[in-house]
Amino acid sequence: MHVRRSAEEIAANRQRYEEHQKKGLEFAPKTLPTPSPLPAPAISPTAVIHQETIPGGWYWSTLLKHGEALRIDQQDGASTVALIAWNAADTSERLNLVDTVKMQWTTALGKGRVIFSDMGRVMFSMIEDSAGSHDCLMGGSTAASNAAKYPGVKTRNTRDNFILATGKLGLERRDIPAVLNLFAPVRIDDTGGFRWQGKTSNSGDYAEMRAEMDMIVAFSNCPHPLDPNPVYAPAPVTITRFRAAAPAADDLARTATAEAVRGFENNALMQA
């Protein structure tokens, strides 16, 4: 049943929201870090657990344990990498980009930001990022979007890749959460539409994401639907799983916002 709210109630709700937003923004750091340096520094061989190269158009999944990290590296050329994740102990808990944006008051994800689950816990901390151009709004490519963009060309797409990946993991289509697209400079324009903001990522850009719980993570290496390149030619992407350094007490991702602090408190309750 639809409930019509009065103008006074709507105004009061808006005021509460704006007050909450103001507190959240006041807590956030005044200056976020500059992009991570290029070229990417070498990872100590003793810290490396596994390295995988995902060919253009293909997918891969891995178990990632609390305290480990992933480096996603475009060392062979620019390419968008789509990512989804689940709590390894309970796959009903999964990546939640709506809460990630809402709780941090921004769609701009980069070094110092965190990725939340749908249970209000932190799944990833972004500990390095040279690109600063990631899309958490639009989702990945589909058979239909590829057919429209690359007519007459046989291609692979992110949606079907993730269906294959989840099936191999014993999951179903309904278990696929919203997709985080790394290295995709998508922003909202003045009309409210999605816009590719130029090719702001470079061949050699990388992102590092530290696991804040045990997870299953799946990747798809297919062009973003808005990628302006008219040719389907995704470059290989290298993903390195490694043991991350223990976070310091003042770790930016753990202290950047009041919501992140609460998220890590929720994690501590889970891991106790």
CSV table of C-alpha atoms in Angstrom, one decimal:
chain,number,residue,atom,x,y,z
A,1,MET,CA,0.0,0.0,0.0
A,2,HIS,CA,1.4,3.4,-1.0
A,3,VAL,CA,1.6,5.9,1.9
A,4,ARG,CA,1.5,9.6,0.9
A,5,ARG,CA,3.8,11.6,3.1
A,6,SER,CA,3.1,15.2,4.0
A,7,ALA,CA,5.4,18.0,2.9
A,8,GLU,CA,6.3,18.6,6.6
A,9,GLU,CA,7.3,14.9,7.0
A,10,ILE,CA,9.4,15.0,3.8
A,11,ALA,CA,11.1,18.2,4.9
A,12,ALA,CA,11.9,16.7,8.3
A,13,ASN,CA,13.3,13.5,6.7
A,14,ARG,CA,15.5,15.6,4.4
A,15,GLN,CA,16.8,17.6,7.3
A,16,ARG,CA,17.8,14.5,9.2
A,17,TYR,CA,19.5,13.1,6.1
A,18,GLU,CA,21.4,16.4,5.5
A,19,GLU,CA,22.5,16.5,9.2
A,20,HIS,CA,23.7,12.9,9.0
A,21,GLN,CA,25.5,13.6,5.7
A,22,LYS,CA,27.2,16.7,7.2
A,23,LYS,CA,28.5,14.7,10.2
A,24,GLY,CA,29.8,12.0,7.8
A,25,LEU,CA,31.6,14.5,5.6
A,26,GLU,CA,33.1,16.3,8.6
A,27,PHE,CA,34.6,13.1,9.8
A,28,ALA,CA,36.2,12.3,6.4
A,29,PRO,CA,39.8,13.4,5.8
A,30,LYS,CA,40.1,16.8,4.2
A,31,THR,CA,42.6,15.5,1.7
A,32,LEU,CA,42.7,12.0,0.2
A,33,PRO,CA,46.1,10.6,-0.9
A,34,THR,CA,47.4,11.2,-4.4
A,35,PRO,CA,47.4,8.3,-6.8
A,36,SER,CA,49.9,5.5,-6.1
A,37,PRO,CA,53.2,5.9,-8.0
A,38,LEU,CA,54.0,4.4,-11.4
A,39,PRO,CA,55.5,2.0,-12.2
A,40,ALA,CA,54.1,-0.4,-9.6
A,41,PRO,CA,56.8,-1.4,-7.0
A,42,ALA,CA,57.8,-5.0,-7.0
A,43,ILE,CA,56.1,-7.3,-4.5
A,44,SER,CA,58.5,-9.3,-2.3
A,45,PRO,CA,58.8,-12.8,-3.8
A,46,THR,CA,58.4,-14.2,-0.2
A,47,ALA,CA,55.0,-12.5,0.1
A,48,VAL,CA,53.5,-13.8,-3.2
A,49,ILE,CA,51.1,-16.6,-2.9
A,50,HIS,CA,49.8,-16.9,-6.5
A,51,GLN,CA,49.9,-15.0,-9.7
A,52,GLU,CA,47.3,-15.4,-12.5
A,53,THR,CA,47.1,-13.8,-15.9
A,54,ILE,CA,43.5,-13.5,-17.2
A,55,PRO,CA,43.4,-13.3,-21.0
A,56,GLY,CA,41.2,-10.7,-22.6
A,57,GLY,CA,37.6,-11.9,-22.5
A,58,TRP,CA,38.1,-14.5,-19.8
A,59,TYR,CA,37.4,-14.9,-16.1
A,60,TRP,CA,39.0,-16.3,-13.0
A,61,SER,CA,38.0,-16.9,-9.3
A,62,THR,CA,40.1,-17.4,-6.2
A,63,LEU,CA,39.9,-17.8,-2.4
A,64,LEU,CA,41.3,-14.8,-0.6
A,65,LYS,CA,42.0,-15.0,3.1
A,66,HIS,CA,41.8,-12.2,5.7
A,67,GLY,CA,45.0,-10.2,5.7
A,68,GLU,CA,45.9,-11.2,2.1
A,69,ALA,CA,45.7,-8.7,-0.8
A,70,LEU,CA,45.3,-8.7,-4.5
A,71,ARG,CA,47.2,-6.5,-7.0
A,72,ILE,CA,45.2,-6.1,-10.2
A,73,ASP,CA,47.8,-4.9,-12.8
A,74,GLN,CA,47.3,-3.6,-16.3
A,75,GLN,CA,51.0,-4.2,-17.2
A,76,ASP,CA,50.1,-5.6,-20.6
A,77,GLY,CA,47.8,-2.7,-21.7
A,78,ALA,CA,44.6,-0.9,-20.5
A,79,SER,CA,41.6,-3.1,-19.8
A,80,THR,CA,38.6,-2.9,-17.5
A,81,VAL,CA,38.4,-5.6,-14.8
A,82,ALA,CA,35.1,-6.5,-13.3
A,83,LEU,CA,35.0,-7.9,-9.7
A,84,ILE,CA,32.5,-9.5,-7.4
A,85,ALA,CA,33.0,-11.2,-4.0
A,86,TRP,CA,31.3,-13.3,-1.3
A,87,ASN,CA,32.0,-14.1,2.3
A,88,ALA,CA,33.7,-17.5,2.1
A,89,ALA,CA,32.0,-18.7,5.2
A,90,ASP,CA,28.5,-17.6,4.2
A,91,THR,CA,28.0,-16.7,0.5
A,92,SER,CA,24.7,-15.1,1.3
A,93,GLU,CA,26.9,-12.1,2.4
A,94,ARG,CA,28.3,-10.4,-0.7
A,95,LEU,CA,29.7,-7.3,-2.2
A,96,ASN,CA,27.3,-4.3,-1.9
A,97,LEU,CA,28.2,-1.3,-3.9
A,98,VAL,CA,25.0,0.7,-3.0
A,99,ASP,CA,26.1,0.7,0.7
A,100,THR,CA,29.7,1.3,-0.3
A,101,VAL,CA,28.7,4.5,-2.0
A,102,LYS,CA,26.1,5.6,0.5
A,103,MET,CA,28.3,5.0,3.6
A,104,GLN,CA,31.2,6.9,2.2
A,105,TRP,CA,29.2,9.7,0.5
A,106,THR,CA,31.0,9.3,-2.8
A,107,THR,CA,31.1,7.2,-5.9
A,108,ALA,CA,34.8,7.9,-6.3
A,109,LEU,CA,36.7,4.8,-5.1
A,110,GLY,CA,40.4,4.8,-4.6
A,111,LYS,CA,43.2,4.5,-2.1
A,112,GLY,CA,41.8,4.9,1.4
A,113,ARG,CA,38.3,3.8,0.6
A,114,VAL,CA,36.7,0.5,1.6
A,115,ILE,CA,34.2,-1.9,-0.1
A,116,PHE,CA,31.3,-3.0,2.1
A,117,SER,CA,29.2,-6.1,2.2
A,118,ASP,CA,25.4,-6.2,2.5
A,119,MET,CA,25.8,-7.0,6.2
A,120,GLY,CA,27.6,-3.7,7.0
A,121,ARG,CA,31.0,-5.3,7.2
A,122,VAL,CA,34.2,-4.3,5.3
A,123,MET,CA,35.2,-6.7,2.6
A,124,PHE,CA,38.1,-4.8,1.0
A,125,SER,CA,40.4,-1.9,1.8
A,126,MET,CA,41.9,-0.2,-1.2
A,127,ILE,CA,45.5,0.2,-0.1
A,128,GLU,CA,47.0,1.3,-3.4
A,129,ASP,CA,45.5,2.8,-6.6
A,130,SER,CA,47.3,4.5,-9.4
A,131,ALA,CA,44.2,5.1,-11.6
A,132,GLY,CA,41.5,6.6,-9.4
A,133,SER,CA,39.0,5.7,-12.2
A,134,HIS,CA,36.7,2.9,-11.1
A,135,ASP,CA,33.0,2.4,-11.8
A,136,CYS,CA,30.7,1.2,-9.0
A,137,LEU,CA,27.4,2.3,-10.7
A,138,MET,CA,26.8,0.9,-14.2
A,139,GLY,CA,27.6,-2.8,-14.1
A,140,GLY,CA,29.4,-5.0,-16.6
A,141,SER,CA,28.8,-6.0,-20.3
A,142,THR,CA,26.1,-8.4,-21.4
A,143,ALA,CA,25.5,-10.4,-24.6
A,144,ALA,CA,23.1,-7.7,-25.7
A,145,SER,CA,25.4,-4.8,-25.0
A,146,ASN,CA,28.2,-6.5,-26.8
A,147,ALA,CA,26.0,-7.4,-29.8
A,148,ALA,CA,25.0,-3.7,-30.1
A,149,LYS,CA,28.5,-2.4,-29.8
A,150,TYR,CA,30.4,-5.0,-31.8
A,151,PRO,CA,27.9,-6.2,-34.5
A,152,GLY,CA,28.9,-9.4,-36.3
A,153,VAL,CA,31.8,-10.1,-33.9
A,154,LYS,CA,31.8,-13.1,-31.5
A,155,THR,CA,32.7,-11.8,-28.1
A,156,ARG,CA,32.6,-12.8,-24.4
A,157,ASN,CA,30.9,-10.6,-21.8
A,158,THR,CA,31.0,-10.0,-18.1
A,159,ARG,CA,27.5,-11.2,-17.2
A,160,ASP,CA,28.0,-14.6,-18.9
A,161,ASN,CA,31.5,-14.9,-17.4
A,162,PHE,CA,30.1,-14.4,-13.9
A,163,ILE,CA,27.3,-16.9,-14.6
A,164,LEU,CA,30.0,-19.5,-15.5
A,165,ALA,CA,32.2,-18.6,-12.5
A,166,THR,CA,29.3,-18.8,-10.0
A,167,GLY,CA,28.2,-22.1,-11.4
A,168,LYS,CA,31.6,-23.6,-10.9
A,169,LEU,CA,31.6,-22.3,-7.3
A,170,GLY,CA,28.2,-24.0,-6.6
A,171,LEU,CA,26.3,-20.7,-6.7
A,172,GLU,CA,23.4,-19.5,-8.8
A,173,ARG,CA,22.6,-16.5,-11.0
A,174,ARG,CA,20.7,-14.9,-8.1
A,175,ASP,CA,24.0,-15.0,-6.1
A,176,ILE,CA,25.7,-12.5,-8.5
A,177,PRO,CA,25.9,-9.1,-6.8
A,178,ALA,CA,26.4,-5.7,-8.5
A,179,VAL,CA,29.7,-5.5,-10.3
A,180,LEU,CA,32.7,-3.3,-9.5
A,181,ASN,CA,34.5,-2.2,-12.6
A,182,LEU,CA,38.1,-1.4,-12.0
A,183,PHE,CA,39.9,1.0,-14.5
A,184,ALA,CA,36.7,2.4,-15.9
A,185,PRO,CA,36.4,6.2,-15.6
A,186,VAL,CA,32.6,6.4,-15.6
A,187,ARG,CA,30.9,9.5,-14.0
A,188,ILE,CA,27.4,10.9,-13.9
A,189,ASP,CA,26.9,13.9,-16.2
A,190,ASP,CA,24.7,16.9,-15.7
A,191,THR,CA,21.7,15.1,-17.2
A,192,GLY,CA,22.0,12.2,-14.8
A,193,GLY,CA,23.4,9.8,-17.5
A,194,PHE,CA,26.5,7.7,-17.4
A,195,ARG,CA,29.6,9.1,-19.2
A,196,TRP,CA,33.0,7.7,-20.0
A,197,GLN,CA,35.3,10.4,-18.8
A,198,GLY,CA,38.1,10.0,-21.3
A,199,LYS,CA,40.8,7.3,-21.0
A,200,THR,CA,42.2,8.4,-17.7
A,201,SER,CA,43.8,5.0,-16.8
A,202,ASN,CA,47.1,4.0,-18.4
A,203,SER,CA,48.8,0.9,-19.5
A,204,GLY,CA,50.6,-0.1,-16.3
A,205,ASP,CA,48.0,1.2,-13.8
A,206,TYR,CA,47.3,-1.0,-10.9
A,207,ALA,CA,45.1,-1.3,-7.8
A,208,GLU,CA,45.7,-3.2,-4.6
A,209,MET,CA,42.9,-4.4,-2.4
A,210,ARG,CA,43.4,-5.9,1.1
A,211,ALA,CA,41.0,-8.6,2.3
A,212,GLU,CA,39.2,-7.8,5.6
A,213,MET,CA,37.5,-11.2,5.8
A,214,ASP,CA,37.9,-14.6,4.1
A,215,MET,CA,36.3,-14.3,0.6
A,216,ILE,CA,35.7,-15.9,-2.7
A,217,VAL,CA,36.5,-13.3,-5.4
A,218,ALA,CA,35.6,-13.6,-9.1
A,219,PHE,CA,37.0,-11.5,-12.0
A,220,SER,CA,36.0,-10.9,-15.6
A,221,ASN,CA,38.3,-9.2,-18.1
A,222,CYS,CA,35.9,-7.7,-20.7
A,223,PRO,CA,35.5,-4.2,-22.1
A,224,HIS,CA,33.2,-1.9,-20.2
A,225,PRO,CA,29.9,-1.1,-22.1
A,226,LEU,CA,30.9,2.5,-22.4
A,227,ASP,CA,34.6,2.0,-23.4
A,228,PRO,CA,34.9,4.2,-26.5
A,229,ASN,CA,37.2,1.7,-28.3
A,230,PRO,CA,35.1,0.4,-31.1
A,231,VAL,CA,37.2,-2.8,-31.4
A,232,TYR,CA,36.8,-5.7,-29.0
A,233,ALA,CA,40.4,-6.1,-27.8
A,234,PRO,CA,40.8,-6.4,-24.0
A,235,ALA,CA,44.4,-6.8,-22.9
A,236,PRO,CA,45.5,-9.5,-20.5
A,237,VAL,CA,45.4,-8.6,-16.8
A,238,THR,CA,47.8,-9.9,-14.2
A,239,ILE,CA,46.4,-10.6,-10.7
A,240,THR,CA,48.8,-11.3,-7.8
A,241,ARG,CA,47.6,-12.7,-4.5
A,242,PHE,CA,50.1,-11.8,-1.7
A,243,ARG,CA,50.4,-11.4,2.0
A,244,ALA,CA,49.8,-7.8,2.9
A,245,ALA,CA,51.5,-5.9,5.6
A,246,ALA,CA,49.5,-5.6,8.8
A,247,PRO,CA,47.6,-2.3,8.9
A,248,ALA,CA,48.8,0.4,11.3
A,249,ALA,CA,46.5,1.8,14.0
A,250,ASP,CA,46.0,4.9,11.9
A,251,ASP,CA,45.5,3.0,8.6
A,252,LEU,CA,43.6,5.4,6.3
A,253,ALA,CA,41.0,2.9,5.2
A,254,ARG,CA,40.1,2.1,8.8
A,255,THR,CA,39.8,5.7,10.0
A,256,ALA,CA,38.7,7.7,6.9
A,257,THR,CA,34.9,7.8,7.8
A,258,ALA,CA,32.7,7.1,10.8
A,259,GLU,CA,31.0,4.5,8.7
A,260,ALA,CA,34.2,2.7,8.0
A,261,VAL,CA,35.0,2.6,11.7
A,262,ARG,CA,31.7,1.0,12.4
A,263,GLY,CA,32.2,-1.5,9.5
A,264,PHE,CA,35.5,-2.6,11.1
A,265,GLU,CA,33.8,-2.9,14.5
A,266,ASN,CA,31.2,-5.2,12.8
A,267,ASN,CA,34.1,-7.2,11.3
A,268,ALA,CA,35.7,-7.6,14.8
A,269,LEU,CA,32.5,-9.1,16.1
A,270,MET,CA,32.4,-11.6,13.3
A,271,GLN,CA,36.0,-12.6,13.8
A,272,ALA,CA,35.9,-12.8,17.6
